[in-house]
PDB file of C-alpha atoms in Angstrom:
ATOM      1  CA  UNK F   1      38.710 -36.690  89.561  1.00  0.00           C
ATOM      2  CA  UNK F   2      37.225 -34.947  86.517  1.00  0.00           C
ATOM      3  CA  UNK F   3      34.428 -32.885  86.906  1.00  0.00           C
ATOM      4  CA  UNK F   4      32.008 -35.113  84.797  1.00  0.00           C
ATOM      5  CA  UNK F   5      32.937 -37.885  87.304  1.00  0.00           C
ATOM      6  CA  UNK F   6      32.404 -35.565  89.932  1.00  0.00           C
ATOM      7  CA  UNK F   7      29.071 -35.060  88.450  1.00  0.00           C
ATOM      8  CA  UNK F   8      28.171 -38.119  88.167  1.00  0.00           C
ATOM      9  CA  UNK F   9      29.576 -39.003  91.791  1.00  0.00           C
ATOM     10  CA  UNK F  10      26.958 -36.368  92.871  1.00  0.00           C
ATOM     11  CA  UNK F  11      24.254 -37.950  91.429  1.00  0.00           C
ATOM     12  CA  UNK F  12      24.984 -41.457  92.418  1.00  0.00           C
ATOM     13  CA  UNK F  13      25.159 -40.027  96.322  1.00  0.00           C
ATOM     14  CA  UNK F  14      21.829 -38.318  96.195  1.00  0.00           C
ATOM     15  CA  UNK F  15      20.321 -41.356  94.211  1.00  0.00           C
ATOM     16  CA  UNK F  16      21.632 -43.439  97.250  1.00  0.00           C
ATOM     17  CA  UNK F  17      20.424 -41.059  99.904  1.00  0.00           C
ATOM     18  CA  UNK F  18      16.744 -41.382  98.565  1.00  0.00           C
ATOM     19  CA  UNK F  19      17.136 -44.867  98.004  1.00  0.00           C
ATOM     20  CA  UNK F  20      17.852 -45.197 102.062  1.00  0.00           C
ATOM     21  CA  UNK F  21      14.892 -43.363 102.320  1.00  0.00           C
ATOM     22  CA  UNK F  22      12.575 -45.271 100.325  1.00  0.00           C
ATOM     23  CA  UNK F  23      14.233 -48.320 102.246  1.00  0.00           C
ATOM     24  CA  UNK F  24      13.890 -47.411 106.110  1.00  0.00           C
ATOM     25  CA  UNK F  25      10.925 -44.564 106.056  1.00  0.00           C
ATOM     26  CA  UNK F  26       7.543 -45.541 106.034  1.00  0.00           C
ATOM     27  CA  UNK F  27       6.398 -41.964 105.570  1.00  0.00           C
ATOM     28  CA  UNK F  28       8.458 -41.847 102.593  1.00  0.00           C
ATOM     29  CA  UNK F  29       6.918 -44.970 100.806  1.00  0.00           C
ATOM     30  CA  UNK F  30       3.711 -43.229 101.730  1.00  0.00           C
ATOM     31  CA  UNK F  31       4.419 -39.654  99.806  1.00  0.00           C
ATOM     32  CA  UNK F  32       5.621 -41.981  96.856  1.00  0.00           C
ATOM     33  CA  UNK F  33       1.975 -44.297  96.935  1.00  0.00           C
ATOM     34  CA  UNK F  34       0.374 -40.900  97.722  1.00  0.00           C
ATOM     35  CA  UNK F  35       2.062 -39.313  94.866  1.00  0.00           C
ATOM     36  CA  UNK F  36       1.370 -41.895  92.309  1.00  0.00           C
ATOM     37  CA  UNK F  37      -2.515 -42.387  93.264  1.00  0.00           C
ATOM     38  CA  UNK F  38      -2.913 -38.143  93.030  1.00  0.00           C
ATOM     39  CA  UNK F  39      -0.941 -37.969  89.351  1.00  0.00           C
ATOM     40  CA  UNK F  40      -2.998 -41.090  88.219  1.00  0.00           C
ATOM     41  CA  UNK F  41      -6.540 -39.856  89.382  1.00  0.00           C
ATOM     42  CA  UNK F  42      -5.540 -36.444  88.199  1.00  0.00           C
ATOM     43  CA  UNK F  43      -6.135 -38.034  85.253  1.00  0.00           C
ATOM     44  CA  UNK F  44      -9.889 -38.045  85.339  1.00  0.00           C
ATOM     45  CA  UNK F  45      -9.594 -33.859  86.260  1.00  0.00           C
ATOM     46  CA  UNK F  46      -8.527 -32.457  82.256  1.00  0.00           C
ATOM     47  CA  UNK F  47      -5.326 -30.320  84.485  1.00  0.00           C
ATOM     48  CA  UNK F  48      -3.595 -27.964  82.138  1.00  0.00           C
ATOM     49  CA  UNK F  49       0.421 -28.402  82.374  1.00  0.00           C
ATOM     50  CA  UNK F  50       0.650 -25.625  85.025  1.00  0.00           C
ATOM     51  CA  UNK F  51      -1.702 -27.242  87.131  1.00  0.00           C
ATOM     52  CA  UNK F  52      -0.244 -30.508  86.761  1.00  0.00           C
ATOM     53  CA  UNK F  53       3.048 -28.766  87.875  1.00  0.00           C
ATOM     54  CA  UNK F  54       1.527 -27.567  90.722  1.00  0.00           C
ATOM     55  CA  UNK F  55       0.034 -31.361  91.960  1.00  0.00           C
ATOM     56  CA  UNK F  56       3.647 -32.443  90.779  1.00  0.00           C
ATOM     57  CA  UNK F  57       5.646 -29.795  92.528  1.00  0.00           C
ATOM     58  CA  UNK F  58       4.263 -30.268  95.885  1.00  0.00           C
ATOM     59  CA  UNK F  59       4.780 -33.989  95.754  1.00  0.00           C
ATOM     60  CA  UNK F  60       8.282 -33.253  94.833  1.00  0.00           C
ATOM     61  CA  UNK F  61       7.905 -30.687  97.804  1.00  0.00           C
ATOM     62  CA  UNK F  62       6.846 -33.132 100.415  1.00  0.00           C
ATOM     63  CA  UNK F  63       9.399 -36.105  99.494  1.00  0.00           C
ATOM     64  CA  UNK F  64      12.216 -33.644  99.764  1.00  0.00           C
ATOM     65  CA  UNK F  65      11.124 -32.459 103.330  1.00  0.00           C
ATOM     66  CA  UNK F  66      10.827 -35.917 104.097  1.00  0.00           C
ATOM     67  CA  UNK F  67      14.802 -36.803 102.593  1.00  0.00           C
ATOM     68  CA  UNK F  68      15.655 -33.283 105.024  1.00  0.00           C
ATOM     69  CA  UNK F  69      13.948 -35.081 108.251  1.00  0.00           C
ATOM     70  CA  UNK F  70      15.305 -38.168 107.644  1.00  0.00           C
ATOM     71  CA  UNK F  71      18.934 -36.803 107.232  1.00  0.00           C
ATOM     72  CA  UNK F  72      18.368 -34.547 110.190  1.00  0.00           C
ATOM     73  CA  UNK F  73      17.283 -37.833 112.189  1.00  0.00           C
ATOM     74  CA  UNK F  74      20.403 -39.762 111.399  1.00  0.00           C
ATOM     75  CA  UNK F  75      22.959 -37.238 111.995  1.00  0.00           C
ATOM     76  CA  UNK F  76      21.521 -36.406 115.095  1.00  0.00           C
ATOM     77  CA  UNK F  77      20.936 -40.212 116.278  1.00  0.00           C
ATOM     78  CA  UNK F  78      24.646 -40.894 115.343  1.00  0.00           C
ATOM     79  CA  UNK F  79      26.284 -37.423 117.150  1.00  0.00           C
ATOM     80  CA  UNK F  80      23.256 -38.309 120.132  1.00  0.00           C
ATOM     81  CA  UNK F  81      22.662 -41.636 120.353  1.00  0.00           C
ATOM     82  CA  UNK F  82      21.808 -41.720 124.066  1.00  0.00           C
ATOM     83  CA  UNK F  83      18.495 -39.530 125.267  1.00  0.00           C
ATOM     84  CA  UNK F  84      18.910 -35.714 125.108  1.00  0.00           C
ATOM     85  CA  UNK F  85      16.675 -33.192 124.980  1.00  0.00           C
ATOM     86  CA  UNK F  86      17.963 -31.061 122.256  1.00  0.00           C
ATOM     87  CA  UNK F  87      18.453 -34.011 120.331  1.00  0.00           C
ATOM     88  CA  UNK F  88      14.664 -34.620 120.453  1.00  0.00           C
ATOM     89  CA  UNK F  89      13.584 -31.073 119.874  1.00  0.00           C
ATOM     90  CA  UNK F  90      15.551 -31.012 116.754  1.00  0.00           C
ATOM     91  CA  UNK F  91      14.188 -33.937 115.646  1.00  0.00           C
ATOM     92  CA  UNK F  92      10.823 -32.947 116.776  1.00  0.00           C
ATOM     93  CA  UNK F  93      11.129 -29.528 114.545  1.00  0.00           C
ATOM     94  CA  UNK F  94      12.057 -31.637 111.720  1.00  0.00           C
ATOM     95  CA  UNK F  95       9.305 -33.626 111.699  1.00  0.00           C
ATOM     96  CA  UNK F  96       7.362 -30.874 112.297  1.00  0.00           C
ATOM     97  CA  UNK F  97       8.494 -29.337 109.070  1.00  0.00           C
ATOM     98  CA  UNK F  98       7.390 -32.685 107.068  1.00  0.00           C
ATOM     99  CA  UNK F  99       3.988 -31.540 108.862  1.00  0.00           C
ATOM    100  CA  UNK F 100       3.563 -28.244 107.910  1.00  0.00           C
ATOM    101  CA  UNK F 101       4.495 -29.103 104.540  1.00  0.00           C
ATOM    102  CA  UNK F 102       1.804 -31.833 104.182  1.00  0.00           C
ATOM    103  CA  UNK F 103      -0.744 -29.634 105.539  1.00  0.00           C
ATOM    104  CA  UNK F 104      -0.276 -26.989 102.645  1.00  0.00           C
ATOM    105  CA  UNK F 105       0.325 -30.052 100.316  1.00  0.00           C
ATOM    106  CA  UNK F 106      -3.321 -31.569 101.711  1.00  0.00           C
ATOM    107  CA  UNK F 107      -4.777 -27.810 101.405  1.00  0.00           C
ATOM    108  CA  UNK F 108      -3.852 -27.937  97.549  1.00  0.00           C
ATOM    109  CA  UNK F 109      -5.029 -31.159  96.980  1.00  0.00           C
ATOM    110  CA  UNK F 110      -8.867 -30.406  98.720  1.00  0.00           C
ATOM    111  CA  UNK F 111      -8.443 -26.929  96.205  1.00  0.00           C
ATOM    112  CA  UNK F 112      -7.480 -28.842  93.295  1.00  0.00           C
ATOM    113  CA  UNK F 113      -9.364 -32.226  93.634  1.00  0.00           C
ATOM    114  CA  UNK F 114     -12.544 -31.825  95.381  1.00  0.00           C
ATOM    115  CA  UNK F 115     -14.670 -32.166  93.189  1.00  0.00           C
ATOM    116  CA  UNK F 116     -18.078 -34.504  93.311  1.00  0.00           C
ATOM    117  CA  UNK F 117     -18.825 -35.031  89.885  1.00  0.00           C
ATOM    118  CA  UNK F 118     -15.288 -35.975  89.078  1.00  0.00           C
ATOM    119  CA  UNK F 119     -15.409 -38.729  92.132  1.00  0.00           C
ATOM    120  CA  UNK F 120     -18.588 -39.910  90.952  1.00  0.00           C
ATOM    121  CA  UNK F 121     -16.893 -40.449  87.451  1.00  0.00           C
ATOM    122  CA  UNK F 122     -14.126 -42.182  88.879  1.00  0.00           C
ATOM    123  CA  UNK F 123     -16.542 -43.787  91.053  1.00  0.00           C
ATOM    124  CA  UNK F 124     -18.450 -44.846  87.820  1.00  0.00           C
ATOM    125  CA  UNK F 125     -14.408 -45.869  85.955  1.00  0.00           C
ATOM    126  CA  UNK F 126     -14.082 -48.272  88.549  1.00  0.00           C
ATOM    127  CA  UNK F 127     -17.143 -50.061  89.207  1.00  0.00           C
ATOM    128  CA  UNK F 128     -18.315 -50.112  85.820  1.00  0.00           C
ATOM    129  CA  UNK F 129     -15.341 -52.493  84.976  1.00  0.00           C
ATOM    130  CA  UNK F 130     -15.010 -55.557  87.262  1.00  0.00           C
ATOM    131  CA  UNK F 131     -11.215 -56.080  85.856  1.00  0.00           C
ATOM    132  CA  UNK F 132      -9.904 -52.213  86.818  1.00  0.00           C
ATOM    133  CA  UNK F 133     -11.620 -52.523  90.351  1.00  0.00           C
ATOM    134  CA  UNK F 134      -9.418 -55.755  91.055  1.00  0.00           C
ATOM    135  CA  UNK F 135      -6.608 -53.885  89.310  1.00  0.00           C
ATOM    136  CA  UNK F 136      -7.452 -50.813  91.865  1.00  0.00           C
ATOM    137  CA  UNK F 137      -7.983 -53.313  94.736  1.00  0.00           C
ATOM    138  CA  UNK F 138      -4.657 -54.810  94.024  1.00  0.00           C
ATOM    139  CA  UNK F 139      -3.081 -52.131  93.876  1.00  0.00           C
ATOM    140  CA  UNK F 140      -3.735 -50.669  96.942  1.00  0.00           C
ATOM    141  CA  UNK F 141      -2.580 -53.835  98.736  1.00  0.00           C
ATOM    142  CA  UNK F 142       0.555 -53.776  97.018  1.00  0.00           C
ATOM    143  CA  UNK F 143       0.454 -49.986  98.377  1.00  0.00           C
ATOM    144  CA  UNK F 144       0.203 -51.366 102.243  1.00  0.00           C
ATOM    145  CA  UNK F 145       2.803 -54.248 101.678  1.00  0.00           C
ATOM    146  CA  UNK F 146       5.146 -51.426 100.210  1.00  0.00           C
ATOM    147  CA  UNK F 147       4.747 -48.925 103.079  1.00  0.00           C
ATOM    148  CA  UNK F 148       4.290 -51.389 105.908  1.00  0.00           C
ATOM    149  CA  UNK F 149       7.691 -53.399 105.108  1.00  0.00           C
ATOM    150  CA  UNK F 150       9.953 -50.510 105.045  1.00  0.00           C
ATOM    151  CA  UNK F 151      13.458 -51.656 107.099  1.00  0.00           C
ATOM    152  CA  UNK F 152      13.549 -50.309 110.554  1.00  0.00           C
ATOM    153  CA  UNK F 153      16.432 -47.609 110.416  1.00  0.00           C
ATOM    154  CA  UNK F 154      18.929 -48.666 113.456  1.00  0.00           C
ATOM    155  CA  UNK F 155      20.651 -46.121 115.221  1.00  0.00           C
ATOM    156  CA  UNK F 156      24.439 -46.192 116.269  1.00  0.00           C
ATOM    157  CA  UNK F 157      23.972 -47.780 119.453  1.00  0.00           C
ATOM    158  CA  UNK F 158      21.337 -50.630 118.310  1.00  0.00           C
ATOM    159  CA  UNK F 159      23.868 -51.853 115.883  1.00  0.00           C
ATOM    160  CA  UNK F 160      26.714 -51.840 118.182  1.00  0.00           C
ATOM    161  CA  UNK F 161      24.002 -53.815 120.510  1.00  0.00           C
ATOM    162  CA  UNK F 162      22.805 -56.570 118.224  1.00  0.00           C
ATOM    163  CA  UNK F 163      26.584 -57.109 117.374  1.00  0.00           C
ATOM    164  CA  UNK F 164      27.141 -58.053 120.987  1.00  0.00           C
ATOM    165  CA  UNK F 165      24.416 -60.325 121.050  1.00  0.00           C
TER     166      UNK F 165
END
């Protein structure tokens, strides 16, 4: 294989990892709607480019913590698939990573966004204009149905089970 296919090969496989991601975790589609509604209300703020990095770079920060958990989770459900401790630990610490993560990614976000007189603008944005606050509204129900209908992610052993059956 040439090494432009192999580069592209590369791509394709990460491209499919996330997209399992975005498919079976629901804390994934939540970091994407999460992601989208900060950069879009950032807006309203008047960021300079390195502080739009920042917002953009721990968003980028979180999802990939969440693509680590959720690779740790299926290579440990398929090499565990029965109860054991260590098995649950390490998932456990992964998760706990995704965690830690969001908690510094939360901590920028009260630094960078609380701000009163920019929610009362937005505030104002929205409610000043019946057409964007149904836009808004819909949007964020579109945001539920998106996170709430992510696939649940089978392990080895419930497959192998609702073959049987």
């Amino acid at each position: 294989m040439s090494k432009l296919k192999k580069g592209f090969h590369s791509f394709y496989c990460a491209l499919r990892g996330i997209a399992f991601c975005i498919r079976h975790e629901s804390h994934m589609r939540i970091h994407i709607v999460a992601t989208v509604y900060v950069l879009y209300f950032a807006t309203f703020y008047g960021f300079s480019a390195g502080e739009y990095a920042v917002l953009v770079l721990t968003c980028a920060f979180i999802m990939a913590l969440e693509l680590l958990n959720t690779s740790i989770e299926v290579v440990i459900d398929k090499v565990s698939p029965k109860y054991n401790i260590f098995a649950m630990i390490g998932k456990d610490i992964a998760a706990g990573a995704v965690f830690m993560g969001s908690l510094g990614a939360a901590a920028i976000g009260v630094i960078m966004l609380w701000k009163p007189d920019v929610f009362a603008e937005i505030w104002q944005y929205f409610t000043t204009d019946i057409v964007k606050l149904i836009i808004l509204i819909i949007s964020v129900i579109l945001s539920l149905i998106f996170i709430l209908t992510a696939k649940k992610r089978r392990t080895g052993a419930q497959r192998h089970k609702d073959k049987k059956n």
